[in-house]
PDB file of C-alpha atoms in Angstrom:
ATOM      1  CA  UNK A 293     -36.651 -31.199 -24.845  1.00  0.00           C
ATOM      2  CA  UNK A 294     -35.849 -32.425 -21.749  1.00  0.00           C
ATOM      3  CA  UNK A 295     -33.071 -34.558 -23.122  1.00  0.00           C
ATOM      4  CA  UNK A 296     -31.374 -31.148 -24.597  1.00  0.00           C
ATOM      5  CA  UNK A 297     -31.831 -29.493 -21.219  1.00  0.00           C
ATOM      6  CA  UNK A 298     -30.002 -32.449 -19.869  1.00  0.00           C
ATOM      7  CA  UNK A 299     -27.271 -32.193 -22.182  1.00  0.00           C
ATOM      8  CA  UNK A 300     -26.886 -28.508 -21.976  1.00  0.00           C
ATOM      9  CA  UNK A 301     -26.589 -28.619 -18.200  1.00  0.00           C
ATOM     10  CA  UNK A 302     -23.941 -31.270 -18.518  1.00  0.00           C
ATOM     11  CA  UNK A 303     -22.029 -29.501 -21.447  1.00  0.00           C
ATOM     12  CA  UNK A 304     -22.074 -26.220 -19.011  1.00  0.00           C
ATOM     13  CA  UNK A 305     -21.005 -28.562 -16.264  1.00  0.00           C
ATOM     14  CA  UNK A 306     -18.150 -29.613 -18.246  1.00  0.00           C
ATOM     15  CA  UNK A 307     -17.153 -26.277 -19.613  1.00  0.00           C
ATOM     16  CA  UNK A 308     -16.982 -24.835 -15.470  1.00  0.00           C
ATOM     17  CA  UNK A 309     -14.827 -27.904 -14.387  1.00  0.00           C
ATOM     18  CA  UNK A 310     -12.329 -27.356 -17.395  1.00  0.00           C
ATOM     19  CA  UNK A 311     -11.978 -23.933 -16.566  1.00  0.00           C
ATOM     20  CA  UNK A 312     -11.104 -24.572 -13.241  1.00  0.00           C
ATOM     21  CA  UNK A 313      -7.187 -24.876 -13.878  1.00  0.00           C
ATOM     22  CA  UNK A 314      -5.900 -24.582 -10.405  1.00  0.00           C
ATOM     23  CA  UNK A 315      -6.319 -27.032  -7.653  1.00  0.00           C
ATOM     24  CA  UNK A 316      -6.862 -26.530  -3.817  1.00  0.00           C
ATOM     25  CA  UNK A 317      -3.876 -28.213  -2.149  1.00  0.00           C
ATOM     26  CA  UNK A 318      -1.413 -27.473  -5.128  1.00  0.00           C
ATOM     27  CA  UNK A 319      -1.534 -23.971  -6.094  1.00  0.00           C
ATOM     28  CA  UNK A 320      -3.942 -22.495  -3.042  1.00  0.00           C
ATOM     29  CA  UNK A 321      -5.143 -23.372   0.396  1.00  0.00           C
ATOM     30  CA  UNK A 322      -8.312 -22.361   2.588  1.00  0.00           C
ATOM     31  CA  UNK A 323      -7.226 -20.360   5.570  1.00  0.00           C
ATOM     32  CA  UNK A 324      -9.420 -22.024   7.856  1.00  0.00           C
ATOM     33  CA  UNK A 325      -8.936 -20.397  11.166  1.00  0.00           C
ATOM     34  CA  UNK A 326      -6.982 -17.700   9.722  1.00  0.00           C
ATOM     35  CA  UNK A 327      -9.531 -16.213   7.234  1.00  0.00           C
ATOM     36  CA  UNK A 328     -10.489 -12.993   7.605  1.00  0.00           C
ATOM     37  CA  UNK A 329     -12.894 -10.535   6.385  1.00  0.00           C
ATOM     38  CA  UNK A 330     -11.735  -8.948   2.666  1.00  0.00           C
ATOM     39  CA  UNK A 331     -14.346  -9.753   0.235  1.00  0.00           C
ATOM     40  CA  UNK A 332     -13.295  -8.924  -3.429  1.00  0.00           C
ATOM     41  CA  UNK A 333      -9.861  -8.189  -2.381  1.00  0.00           C
ATOM     42  CA  UNK A 334      -6.385  -9.559  -2.705  1.00  0.00           C
ATOM     43  CA  UNK A 335      -4.110  -8.869   0.593  1.00  0.00           C
ATOM     44  CA  UNK A 336      -0.417  -9.276   0.588  1.00  0.00           C
ATOM     45  CA  UNK A 337       0.976 -10.006   4.129  1.00  0.00           C
ATOM     46  CA  UNK A 338       4.534  -8.609   4.483  1.00  0.00           C
ATOM     47  CA  UNK A 339       7.226  -7.062   6.407  1.00  0.00           C
ATOM     48  CA  UNK A 340       9.888  -4.676   5.065  1.00  0.00           C
ATOM     49  CA  UNK A 341      12.477  -6.872   7.202  1.00  0.00           C
ATOM     50  CA  UNK A 342      11.483  -9.871   4.844  1.00  0.00           C
ATOM     51  CA  UNK A 343      14.139  -9.947   1.373  1.00  0.00           C
ATOM     52  CA  UNK A 344      11.421 -11.832  -0.510  1.00  0.00           C
ATOM     53  CA  UNK A 345       8.454  -9.371   0.411  1.00  0.00           C
ATOM     54  CA  UNK A 346      11.157  -6.509  -1.189  1.00  0.00           C
ATOM     55  CA  UNK A 347      11.363  -8.724  -4.803  1.00  0.00           C
ATOM     56  CA  UNK A 348       7.896  -9.225  -4.597  1.00  0.00           C
ATOM     57  CA  UNK A 349       7.230  -5.459  -4.410  1.00  0.00           C
ATOM     58  CA  UNK A 350       9.615  -4.461  -7.383  1.00  0.00           C
ATOM     59  CA  UNK A 351       8.793  -7.118  -9.260  1.00  0.00           C
ATOM     60  CA  UNK A 352       5.557  -8.717  -8.914  1.00  0.00           C
ATOM     61  CA  UNK A 353       3.080  -6.659  -7.238  1.00  0.00           C
ATOM     62  CA  UNK A 354       2.926  -3.762  -9.788  1.00  0.00           C
ATOM     63  CA  UNK A 355       2.041  -6.082 -12.463  1.00  0.00           C
ATOM     64  CA  UNK A 356      -0.363  -8.205 -10.502  1.00  0.00           C
ATOM     65  CA  UNK A 357      -2.342  -4.983  -9.316  1.00  0.00           C
ATOM     66  CA  UNK A 358      -2.673  -3.610 -12.465  1.00  0.00           C
ATOM     67  CA  UNK A 359      -4.150  -6.980 -13.931  1.00  0.00           C
ATOM     68  CA  UNK A 360      -6.584  -7.419 -11.072  1.00  0.00           C
ATOM     69  CA  UNK A 361     -10.348  -8.390 -12.480  1.00  0.00           C
ATOM     70  CA  UNK A 362     -12.860  -5.449 -12.536  1.00  0.00           C
ATOM     71  CA  UNK A 363     -14.268  -4.853  -8.837  1.00  0.00           C
ATOM     72  CA  UNK A 364     -11.318  -6.510  -7.143  1.00  0.00           C
ATOM     73  CA  UNK A 365      -9.181  -4.251  -4.966  1.00  0.00           C
ATOM     74  CA  UNK A 366      -5.265  -4.670  -3.306  1.00  0.00           C
ATOM     75  CA  UNK A 367      -4.523  -4.408  -0.031  1.00  0.00           C
ATOM     76  CA  UNK A 368      -1.396  -5.005   1.854  1.00  0.00           C
ATOM     77  CA  UNK A 369      -0.585  -5.860   5.660  1.00  0.00           C
ATOM     78  CA  UNK A 370       2.514  -4.944   7.287  1.00  0.00           C
ATOM     79  CA  UNK A 371       2.853  -7.363  10.317  1.00  0.00           C
ATOM     80  CA  UNK A 372       3.977  -6.116  13.645  1.00  0.00           C
ATOM     81  CA  UNK A 373       5.904  -9.138  14.779  1.00  0.00           C
ATOM     82  CA  UNK A 374       8.754  -9.417  12.717  1.00  0.00           C
ATOM     83  CA  UNK A 375      12.345  -8.116  14.209  1.00  0.00           C
ATOM     84  CA  UNK A 376      13.943  -6.114  14.176  1.00  0.00           C
ATOM     85  CA  UNK A 377      11.786  -3.237  15.173  1.00  0.00           C
ATOM     86  CA  UNK A 378       8.882  -4.819  13.575  1.00  0.00           C
ATOM     87  CA  UNK A 379       6.573  -3.007  15.590  1.00  0.00           C
ATOM     88  CA  UNK A 380       8.204   0.551  15.284  1.00  0.00           C
ATOM     89  CA  UNK A 381       8.268  -0.037  11.250  1.00  0.00           C
ATOM     90  CA  UNK A 382       4.292  -0.776  11.181  1.00  0.00           C
ATOM     91  CA  UNK A 383       3.493   2.061  13.404  1.00  0.00           C
ATOM     92  CA  UNK A 384       5.367   4.669  10.914  1.00  0.00           C
ATOM     93  CA  UNK A 385       3.937   2.866   8.012  1.00  0.00           C
ATOM     94  CA  UNK A 386       0.644   2.719   9.269  1.00  0.00           C
ATOM     95  CA  UNK A 387       0.817   6.723  10.171  1.00  0.00           C
ATOM     96  CA  UNK A 388       2.199   7.353   6.587  1.00  0.00           C
ATOM     97  CA  UNK A 389      -1.028   5.589   5.137  1.00  0.00           C
ATOM     98  CA  UNK A 390      -3.144   7.828   7.000  1.00  0.00           C
ATOM     99  CA  UNK A 391      -1.232  10.699   5.396  1.00  0.00           C
ATOM    100  CA  UNK A 392      -1.714   9.472   1.830  1.00  0.00           C
ATOM    101  CA  UNK A 393      -1.063   6.536  -0.317  1.00  0.00           C
ATOM    102  CA  UNK A 394       2.400   8.208  -1.769  1.00  0.00           C
ATOM    103  CA  UNK A 395       3.440   8.805   1.710  1.00  0.00           C
ATOM    104  CA  UNK A 396       3.175   5.126   2.220  1.00  0.00           C
ATOM    105  CA  UNK A 397       4.878   4.095  -0.678  1.00  0.00           C
ATOM    106  CA  UNK A 398       7.813   6.536  -0.019  1.00  0.00           C
ATOM    107  CA  UNK A 399       8.343   4.830   3.624  1.00  0.00           C
ATOM    108  CA  UNK A 400       8.140   1.523   2.410  1.00  0.00           C
ATOM    109  CA  UNK A 401      10.359   1.771  -0.345  1.00  0.00           C
ATOM    110  CA  UNK A 402      12.831   3.551   1.924  1.00  0.00           C
ATOM    111  CA  UNK A 403      13.096   1.084   4.882  1.00  0.00           C
ATOM    112  CA  UNK A 404      13.389  -1.717   2.236  1.00  0.00           C
ATOM    113  CA  UNK A 405      16.321   0.235   0.585  1.00  0.00           C
ATOM    114  CA  UNK A 406      17.968   0.925   4.126  1.00  0.00           C
ATOM    115  CA  UNK A 407      17.509  -2.676   5.557  1.00  0.00           C
ATOM    116  CA  UNK A 408      18.370  -4.544   2.375  1.00  0.00           C
ATOM    117  CA  UNK A 409      20.500  -2.602  -0.346  1.00  0.00           C
ATOM    118  CA  UNK A 410      22.430  -0.643   2.127  1.00  0.00           C
ATOM    119  CA  UNK A 411      22.653  -3.103   4.795  1.00  0.00           C
ATOM    120  CA  UNK A 412      22.027  -0.591   7.418  1.00  0.00           C
ATOM    121  CA  UNK A 413      20.577  -1.560  10.981  1.00  0.00           C
ATOM    122  CA  UNK A 414      18.689   0.913  13.158  1.00  0.00           C
ATOM    123  CA  UNK A 415      20.255   1.255  16.607  1.00  0.00           C
ATOM    124  CA  UNK A 416      16.678   2.203  18.481  1.00  0.00           C
ATOM    125  CA  UNK A 417      13.248   2.580  18.082  1.00  0.00           C
ATOM    126  CA  UNK A 418      13.227   6.295  17.839  1.00  0.00           C
ATOM    127  CA  UNK A 419      15.828   6.068  14.549  1.00  0.00           C
ATOM    128  CA  UNK A 420      13.486   4.060  12.938  1.00  0.00           C
ATOM    129  CA  UNK A 421      10.642   6.376  13.255  1.00  0.00           C
ATOM    130  CA  UNK A 422      12.630   9.472  12.789  1.00  0.00           C
ATOM    131  CA  UNK A 423      14.060   7.763   9.119  1.00  0.00           C
ATOM    132  CA  UNK A 424      10.806   6.910   8.154  1.00  0.00           C
ATOM    133  CA  UNK A 425       9.130  10.216   8.557  1.00  0.00           C
ATOM    134  CA  UNK A 426      11.831  12.064   7.096  1.00  0.00           C
ATOM    135  CA  UNK A 427      11.691   9.861   3.837  1.00  0.00           C
ATOM    136  CA  UNK A 428       8.399  11.147   3.343  1.00  0.00           C
ATOM    137  CA  UNK A 429       8.701  14.546   4.647  1.00  0.00           C
ATOM    138  CA  UNK A 430       6.648  13.839   7.560  1.00  0.00           C
ATOM    139  CA  UNK A 431       6.526  15.632  11.033  1.00  0.00           C
ATOM    140  CA  UNK A 432       7.454  14.084  14.165  1.00  0.00           C
ATOM    141  CA  UNK A 433       5.263  16.149  16.386  1.00  0.00           C
ATOM    142  CA  UNK A 434       2.458  15.412  14.242  1.00  0.00           C
ATOM    143  CA  UNK A 435       3.352  11.771  14.459  1.00  0.00           C
ATOM    144  CA  UNK A 436       3.469  11.397  18.061  1.00  0.00           C
ATOM    145  CA  UNK A 437       0.096  13.189  18.232  1.00  0.00           C
ATOM    146  CA  UNK A 438      -1.362  10.839  16.091  1.00  0.00           C
ATOM    147  CA  UNK A 439       0.118   7.233  16.842  1.00  0.00           C
ATOM    148  CA  UNK A 440      -2.393   6.364  19.455  1.00  0.00           C
ATOM    149  CA  UNK A 441      -5.367   7.509  17.365  1.00  0.00           C
ATOM    150  CA  UNK A 442      -7.837   5.511  16.606  1.00  0.00           C
ATOM    151  CA  UNK A 443      -7.438   5.552  12.850  1.00  0.00           C
ATOM    152  CA  UNK A 444      -3.676   4.125  13.157  1.00  0.00           C
ATOM    153  CA  UNK A 445      -4.409   1.602  15.756  1.00  0.00           C
ATOM    154  CA  UNK A 446      -7.365   0.264  13.822  1.00  0.00           C
ATOM    155  CA  UNK A 447      -4.811  -0.214  10.722  1.00  0.00           C
ATOM    156  CA  UNK A 448      -2.103  -1.950  13.094  1.00  0.00           C
ATOM    157  CA  UNK A 449      -5.148  -4.119  14.185  1.00  0.00           C
ATOM    158  CA  UNK A 450      -6.149  -5.123  10.945  1.00  0.00           C
ATOM    159  CA  UNK A 451      -2.651  -5.388   9.630  1.00  0.00           C
ATOM    160  CA  UNK A 452      -2.004  -8.193  12.443  1.00  0.00           C
ATOM    161  CA  UNK A 453      -5.025 -10.158  10.759  1.00  0.00           C
ATOM    162  CA  UNK A 454      -1.965 -11.352   8.859  1.00  0.00           C
ATOM    163  CA  UNK A 455       0.317 -12.773  11.470  1.00  0.00           C
ATOM    164  CA  UNK A 456      -1.326 -16.508  11.520  1.00  0.00           C
ATOM    165  CA  UNK A 457      -1.360 -16.237   7.840  1.00  0.00           C
ATOM    166  CA  UNK A 458       2.379 -15.750   7.771  1.00  0.00           C
ATOM    167  CA  UNK A 459       3.061 -18.950  10.059  1.00  0.00           C
ATOM    168  CA  UNK A 460       1.592 -21.103   7.416  1.00  0.00           C
ATOM    169  CA  UNK A 461       3.844 -20.844   4.457  1.00  0.00           C
ATOM    170  CA  UNK A 462       6.172 -17.468   5.649  1.00  0.00           C
ATOM    171  CA  UNK A 463       5.921 -13.806   3.713  1.00  0.00           C
ATOM    172  CA  UNK A 464       5.024 -12.473   1.528  1.00  0.00           C
ATOM    173  CA  UNK A 465       1.728 -14.286   1.248  1.00  0.00           C
ATOM    174  CA  UNK A 466      -1.202 -13.279  -0.835  1.00  0.00           C
ATOM    175  CA  UNK A 467      -4.828 -13.920  -0.060  1.00  0.00           C
ATOM    176  CA  UNK A 468      -7.885 -13.802  -2.448  1.00  0.00           C
ATOM    177  CA  UNK A 469     -10.938 -12.895  -0.226  1.00  0.00           C
ATOM    178  CA  UNK A 470      -9.678 -13.086   2.721  1.00  0.00           C
ATOM    179  CA  UNK A 471      -9.904 -16.940   2.544  1.00  0.00           C
ATOM    180  CA  UNK A 472      -7.706 -18.424  -0.155  1.00  0.00           C
ATOM    181  CA  UNK A 473      -4.023 -18.313   0.829  1.00  0.00           C
ATOM    182  CA  UNK A 474      -2.025 -18.627  -2.727  1.00  0.00           C
ATOM    183  CA  UNK A 475       0.971 -21.118  -2.625  1.00  0.00           C
ATOM    184  CA  UNK A 476       3.463 -18.932  -4.225  1.00  0.00           C
ATOM    185  CA  UNK A 477       5.864 -21.684  -4.543  1.00  0.00           C
ATOM    186  CA  UNK A 478       3.439 -22.914  -7.312  1.00  0.00           C
ATOM    187  CA  UNK A 479       3.547 -19.714  -9.750  1.00  0.00           C
ATOM    188  CA  UNK A 480       5.591 -19.918 -12.478  1.00  0.00           C
ATOM    189  CA  UNK A 481       4.758 -16.942 -14.372  1.00  0.00           C
ATOM    190  CA  UNK A 482       2.835 -13.331 -13.956  1.00  0.00           C
ATOM    191  CA  UNK A 483       0.088 -14.926 -16.358  1.00  0.00           C
ATOM    192  CA  UNK A 484      -0.299 -17.827 -13.991  1.00  0.00           C
ATOM    193  CA  UNK A 485      -0.570 -15.692 -11.135  1.00  0.00           C
ATOM    194  CA  UNK A 486      -3.527 -13.150 -12.807  1.00  0.00           C
ATOM    195  CA  UNK A 487      -5.092 -16.588 -13.759  1.00  0.00           C
ATOM    196  CA  UNK A 488      -5.342 -17.996 -10.410  1.00  0.00           C
ATOM    197  CA  UNK A 489      -6.097 -14.381  -8.590  1.00  0.00           C
ATOM    198  CA  UNK A 490      -8.805 -14.363 -11.371  1.00  0.00           C
ATOM    199  CA  UNK A 491     -10.155 -17.708 -10.400  1.00  0.00           C
ATOM    200  CA  UNK A 492     -10.240 -17.308  -6.841  1.00  0.00           C
ATOM    201  CA  UNK A 493     -11.787 -14.056  -6.646  1.00  0.00           C
ATOM    202  CA  UNK A 494     -14.632 -15.422  -8.496  1.00  0.00           C
ATOM    203  CA  UNK A 495     -15.219 -18.099  -6.153  1.00  0.00           C
TER     204      UNK A 495
END
């Protein structure tokens, strides 16, 4: 009986080891000091000024979110530090998110398109804000009244947890459970990304 239990334990251990298809250092890394509290969540760190972030938002993120394991949610953190007008773009995005997820998506995609597709540049911070608000049909007076509210400022503070993450391998960055940074250059397919996310989320 004891030998059978030992054999079963060895078999289960073997199965668990073989199931771990992805390796620390090759496919992901531990964030260490840059980690943050986000259990059961995949976080994308990005900026609308980043061309690769735009490509990810169009071609990768929708499928990944659709295939997230049960109980795992998605969030994205727009950092304030990437110029031009990184703070203003983050601010109008944060305000949009307090209005609705659809408003956030509309403002985000409008800013992406303006910068990367139209190759247009803003002349001032006010122009950035007015453009973003107009894209989602939001009111400037309401924005001005709410931009310093705890709700908006807490979002900006949360998003800037991604600043230290962005320094490691750039953006977009995908973080699982607030502590596992996916090495995006190692990803070869959507299936591989889905499997890696599921494996890290279960840790």
